[in-house]
mmCIF file of C-alpha atoms in Angstrom:
data_model
loop_
_atom_site.group_PDB
_atom_site.id
_atom_site.type_symbol
_atom_site.label_atom_id
_atom_site.label_comp_id
_atom_site.label_asym_id
_atom_site.label_seq_id
_atom_site.Cartn_x
_atom_site.Cartn_y
_atom_site.Cartn_z
ATOM 1 C CA UNK A 170 131.212 76.875 84.371
ATOM 2 C CA UNK A 171 130.938 77.867 88.041
ATOM 3 C CA UNK A 172 133.918 81.094 88.627
ATOM 4 C CA UNK A 173 134.461 80.879 84.798
ATOM 5 C CA UNK A 174 131.023 81.392 83.370
ATOM 6 C CA UNK A 175 129.914 79.036 79.948
ATOM 7 C CA UNK A 176 131.720 80.265 77.347
ATOM 8 C CA UNK A 177 135.017 80.997 78.834
ATOM 9 C CA UNK A 178 135.578 77.298 80.184
ATOM 10 C CA UNK A 179 139.658 76.250 79.872
ATOM 11 C CA UNK A 180 141.601 73.950 79.544
ATOM 12 C CA UNK A 181 142.479 72.650 83.530
ATOM 13 C CA UNK A 182 146.304 72.561 82.026
ATOM 14 C CA UNK A 183 146.510 75.244 79.655
ATOM 15 C CA UNK A 184 144.376 77.670 78.892
ATOM 16 C CA UNK A 185 143.150 76.626 75.620
ATOM 17 C CA UNK A 186 139.267 77.032 75.148
ATOM 18 C CA UNK A 187 137.383 73.785 74.809
ATOM 19 C CA UNK A 188 135.460 73.548 72.674
ATOM 20 C CA UNK A 189 131.361 72.453 72.562
ATOM 21 C CA UNK A 190 132.794 68.351 71.497
ATOM 22 C CA UNK A 191 135.284 68.092 74.477
ATOM 23 C CA UNK A 192 132.887 69.378 77.118
ATOM 24 C CA UNK A 193 130.389 67.209 76.395
ATOM 25 C CA UNK A 194 133.461 63.975 76.397
ATOM 26 C CA UNK A 195 134.270 64.989 79.293
ATOM 27 C CA UNK A 196 131.552 66.327 81.819
ATOM 28 C CA UNK A 197 129.259 64.795 83.727
ATOM 29 C CA UNK A 198 125.718 64.675 81.786
ATOM 30 C CA UNK A 199 124.263 66.502 84.005
ATOM 31 C CA UNK A 200 127.301 69.353 83.802
ATOM 32 C CA UNK A 201 126.638 68.622 79.851
ATOM 33 C CA UNK A 202 122.916 68.880 79.810
ATOM 34 C CA UNK A 203 123.211 71.956 82.500
ATOM 35 C CA UNK A 204 126.184 73.400 79.794
ATOM 36 C CA UNK A 205 124.419 73.590 76.602
ATOM 37 C CA UNK A 206 121.544 75.036 78.068
ATOM 38 C CA UNK A 207 123.649 77.672 79.004
ATOM 39 C CA UNK A 208 124.932 78.303 75.332
ATOM 40 C CA UNK A 209 121.456 77.610 73.955
ATOM 41 C CA UNK A 210 120.093 80.138 75.461
ATOM 42 C CA UNK A 211 122.806 82.703 74.829
ATOM 43 C CA UNK A 212 122.808 81.814 71.386
ATOM 44 C CA UNK A 213 119.235 82.932 71.132
ATOM 45 C CA UNK A 214 119.617 85.775 72.802
ATOM 46 C CA UNK A 215 122.268 87.228 70.775
ATOM 47 C CA UNK A 216 119.372 87.010 67.257
ATOM 48 C CA UNK A 217 118.610 90.349 66.401
ATOM 49 C CA UNK A 218 115.304 90.578 66.905
ATOM 50 C CA UNK A 219 115.115 87.253 69.474
ATOM 51 C CA UNK A 220 112.829 87.625 71.995
ATOM 52 C CA UNK A 221 112.113 85.429 75.580
ATOM 53 C CA UNK A 222 108.561 84.758 76.357
ATOM 54 C CA UNK A 223 108.090 86.691 79.631
ATOM 55 C CA UNK A 224 105.409 84.338 80.597
ATOM 56 C CA UNK A 225 106.604 82.376 84.342
ATOM 57 C CA UNK A 226 105.367 79.224 82.505
ATOM 58 C CA UNK A 227 107.055 79.613 79.293
ATOM 59 C CA UNK A 228 110.596 79.176 78.898
ATOM 60 C CA UNK A 229 110.098 79.362 74.999
ATOM 61 C CA UNK A 230 111.500 82.349 72.831
ATOM 62 C CA UNK A 231 111.168 83.352 68.616
ATOM 63 C CA UNK A 232 112.132 86.466 67.081
ATOM 64 C CA UNK A 233 109.556 89.083 66.342
ATOM 65 C CA UNK A 234 110.015 90.242 62.921
ATOM 66 C CA UNK A 235 107.435 92.959 63.955
ATOM 67 C CA UNK A 236 108.116 96.944 63.915
ATOM 68 C CA UNK A 237 108.124 98.409 68.261
ATOM 69 C CA UNK A 238 106.404 101.606 66.596
ATOM 70 C CA UNK A 239 104.652 99.780 64.057
ATOM 71 C CA UNK A 240 103.569 96.117 64.778
ATOM 72 C CA UNK A 241 104.103 95.870 68.976
ATOM 73 C CA UNK A 242 102.532 92.703 70.248
ATOM 74 C CA UNK A 243 104.520 90.159 70.502
ATOM 75 C CA UNK A 244 102.572 87.008 70.136
ATOM 76 C CA UNK A 245 104.307 83.722 72.081
ATOM 77 C CA UNK A 246 103.574 80.473 69.583
ATOM 78 C CA UNK A 247 104.625 77.747 72.962
ATOM 79 C CA UNK A 248 102.207 79.131 74.972
ATOM 80 C CA UNK A 249 100.313 81.337 73.060
ATOM 81 C CA UNK A 250 100.569 84.284 76.155
ATOM 82 C CA UNK A 251 100.810 88.112 74.028
ATOM 83 C CA UNK A 252 102.850 91.181 75.202
ATOM 84 C CA UNK A 253 103.118 94.930 74.245
ATOM 85 C CA UNK A 254 106.915 94.014 72.767
ATOM 86 C CA UNK A 255 107.489 98.425 74.189
ATOM 87 C CA UNK A 256 105.759 97.181 77.695
ATOM 88 C CA UNK A 257 107.322 93.965 78.171
ATOM 89 C CA UNK A 258 107.120 93.913 82.269
ATOM 90 C CA UNK A 259 104.289 95.763 82.331
ATOM 91 C CA UNK A 260 101.991 96.487 85.706
ATOM 92 C CA UNK A 261 98.108 95.938 83.772
ATOM 93 C CA UNK A 262 97.237 92.884 84.360
ATOM 94 C CA UNK A 263 96.607 92.720 79.976
ATOM 95 C CA UNK A 264 99.666 93.552 79.028
ATOM 96 C CA UNK A 265 98.865 93.551 75.481
ATOM 97 C CA UNK A 266 96.621 95.935 75.847
ATOM 98 C CA UNK A 267 93.929 95.852 73.254
ATOM 99 C CA UNK A 268 92.353 97.962 70.845
ATOM 100 C CA UNK A 269 94.493 100.902 73.018
ATOM 101 C CA UNK A 270 97.921 102.086 71.326
ATOM 102 C CA UNK A 271 101.258 102.564 73.021
ATOM 103 C CA UNK A 272 100.971 106.400 73.649
ATOM 104 C CA UNK A 273 97.087 106.059 75.335
ATOM 105 C CA UNK A 274 98.371 102.517 76.907
ATOM 106 C CA UNK A 275 101.088 104.807 78.935
ATOM 107 C CA UNK A 276 98.733 107.839 79.371
ATOM 108 C CA UNK A 277 96.682 105.458 81.038
ATOM 109 C CA UNK A 278 99.555 103.040 82.961
ATOM 110 C CA UNK A 279 100.685 107.066 84.214
ATOM 111 C CA UNK A 280 97.480 108.779 85.118
ATOM 112 C CA UNK A 281 96.340 105.385 87.279
ATOM 113 C CA UNK A 282 100.546 105.795 88.665
ATOM 114 C CA UNK A 283 100.070 109.224 89.284
ATOM 115 C CA UNK A 284 96.400 108.001 91.687
ATOM 116 C CA UNK A 285 97.809 105.426 92.993
ATOM 117 C CA UNK A 286 101.101 107.797 94.303
ATOM 118 C CA UNK A 287 97.895 110.294 95.766
ATOM 119 C CA UNK A 288 95.841 107.670 97.558
ATOM 120 C CA UNK A 289 98.626 106.127 99.328
ATOM 121 C CA UNK A 290 99.535 109.977 100.676
ATOM 122 C CA UNK A 291 95.994 109.952 100.679
ATOM 123 C CA UNK A 292 96.359 107.392 103.376
ATOM 124 C CA UNK A 293 99.471 108.473 104.494
ATOM 125 C CA UNK A 294 97.656 112.252 106.264
ATOM 126 C CA UNK A 295 94.594 110.055 107.267
ATOM 127 C CA UNK A 296 96.457 108.117 109.490
ATOM 128 C CA UNK A 297 99.089 110.685 110.836
ATOM 129 C CA UNK A 298 95.251 112.339 111.210
ATOM 130 C CA UNK A 299 94.437 109.568 113.533
ATOM 131 C CA UNK A 300 97.820 109.637 114.761
ATOM 132 C CA UNK A 301 97.499 113.575 116.012
ATOM 133 C CA UNK A 302 93.694 115.019 115.886
ATOM 134 C CA UNK A 303 90.220 113.726 116.653
ATOM 135 C CA UNK A 304 87.113 114.063 114.781
ATOM 136 C CA UNK A 305 85.052 117.044 116.781
ATOM 137 C CA UNK A 306 81.558 114.135 118.389
ATOM 138 C CA UNK A 307 79.768 117.969 118.052
ATOM 139 C CA UNK A 308 76.196 117.043 115.990
ATOM 140 C CA UNK A 309 77.041 117.087 111.958
ATOM 141 C CA UNK A 310 80.420 118.429 112.669
ATOM 142 C CA UNK A 311 83.296 115.977 112.544
ATOM 143 C CA UNK A 312 85.599 118.567 111.918
ATOM 144 C CA UNK A 313 89.588 117.437 112.773
ATOM 145 C CA UNK A 314 90.773 118.660 116.124
ATOM 146 C CA UNK A 315 94.760 119.306 116.977
ATOM 147 C CA UNK A 316 95.622 119.183 120.513
ATOM 148 C CA UNK A 317 99.143 120.350 120.875
ATOM 149 C CA UNK A 318 98.943 121.687 124.587
ATOM 150 C CA UNK A 319 97.091 121.796 127.460
ATOM 151 C CA UNK A 320 94.006 120.272 129.647
ATOM 152 C CA UNK A 321 91.854 117.822 128.138
ATOM 153 C CA UNK A 322 88.679 120.028 127.957
ATOM 154 C CA UNK A 323 87.965 120.660 124.625
ATOM 155 C CA UNK A 324 86.095 122.866 122.226
ATOM 156 C CA UNK A 325 85.317 123.371 118.888
ATOM 157 C CA UNK A 326 86.446 125.920 116.638
ATOM 158 C CA UNK A 327 84.069 125.119 114.723
ATOM 159 C CA UNK A 328 80.627 124.529 116.414
ATOM 160 C CA UNK A 329 81.808 125.776 119.255
ATOM 161 C CA UNK A 330 81.037 121.644 121.252
ATOM 162 C CA UNK A 331 83.052 121.075 124.343
ATOM 163 C CA UNK A 332 84.308 117.712 125.310
ATOM 164 C CA UNK A 333 86.852 115.433 126.892
ATOM 165 C CA UNK A 334 89.678 115.010 124.544
ATOM 166 C CA UNK A 335 90.345 111.837 126.234
ATOM 167 C CA UNK A 336 86.387 110.278 126.171
ATOM 168 C CA UNK A 337 83.976 112.555 124.076
ATOM 169 C CA UNK A 338 82.075 112.796 126.895
ATOM 170 C CA UNK A 339 80.069 116.248 126.253
ATOM 171 C CA UNK A 340 80.775 119.069 128.786
ATOM 172 C CA UNK A 341 77.531 120.141 129.464
ATOM 173 C CA UNK A 342 76.954 116.834 130.343
ATOM 174 C CA UNK A 343 80.134 116.615 133.070
ATOM 175 C CA UNK A 344 78.437 120.109 133.943
ATOM 176 C CA UNK A 345 75.324 118.621 135.141
ATOM 177 C CA UNK A 346 76.105 114.980 136.220
ATOM 178 C CA UNK A 347 79.121 115.064 137.128
ATOM 179 C CA UNK A 348 82.732 113.023 136.320
ATOM 180 C CA UNK A 349 80.726 110.021 135.965
ATOM 181 C CA UNK A 350 80.093 111.146 132.683
ATOM 182 C CA UNK A 351 83.349 110.096 131.336
ATOM 183 C CA UNK A 352 83.650 107.041 130.279
ATOM 184 C CA UNK A 353 84.832 104.010 132.814
ATOM 185 C CA UNK A 354 88.103 103.932 131.303
ATOM 186 C CA UNK A 355 89.005 107.612 130.850
ATOM 187 C CA UNK A 356 90.904 109.296 133.561
ATOM 188 C CA UNK A 357 88.321 111.514 135.029
ATOM 189 C CA UNK A 358 85.336 108.533 134.700
ATOM 190 C CA UNK A 359 84.245 109.393 138.636
ATOM 191 C CA UNK A 360 86.830 112.154 140.009
#
């Protein structure tokens, strides 16, 4: 079964394909049980309109008589799990989307996907901003400032607040009292 597949088991001495009852007589109980399960699954899957239940806790399936355009709702007779046959692997926690047409559902999912993508882009932009820029510490400002080169004495182009790039200390206080106004872990502190 491992080398040829369950549907191509041949005689060890000739190329003749073995029949179901021959495999049953020759194989161990465990191997035959696996063969039987694979054969059954393949036979059921070949039936038109036969669907397997997608619930992770169910191995059942059944023929679904509904048509995707008119009645796409599938309810498993074994576990009662419902899903839309047009959306069997839906990311939505309620894949049967009750009281909502497939078209409306597709629009909603597309919108939420775009929203998630936009939020992911916004988070990445925010992360890059925080890596390359800082907010102005000036009162009621918060403008993003990017430092490309030069000294660490910054002046906000929006509110004209002067501050240290490294520790955000106020330069008005630094001019009055000296470099002890920098934060203690700043390289300019106390110089």
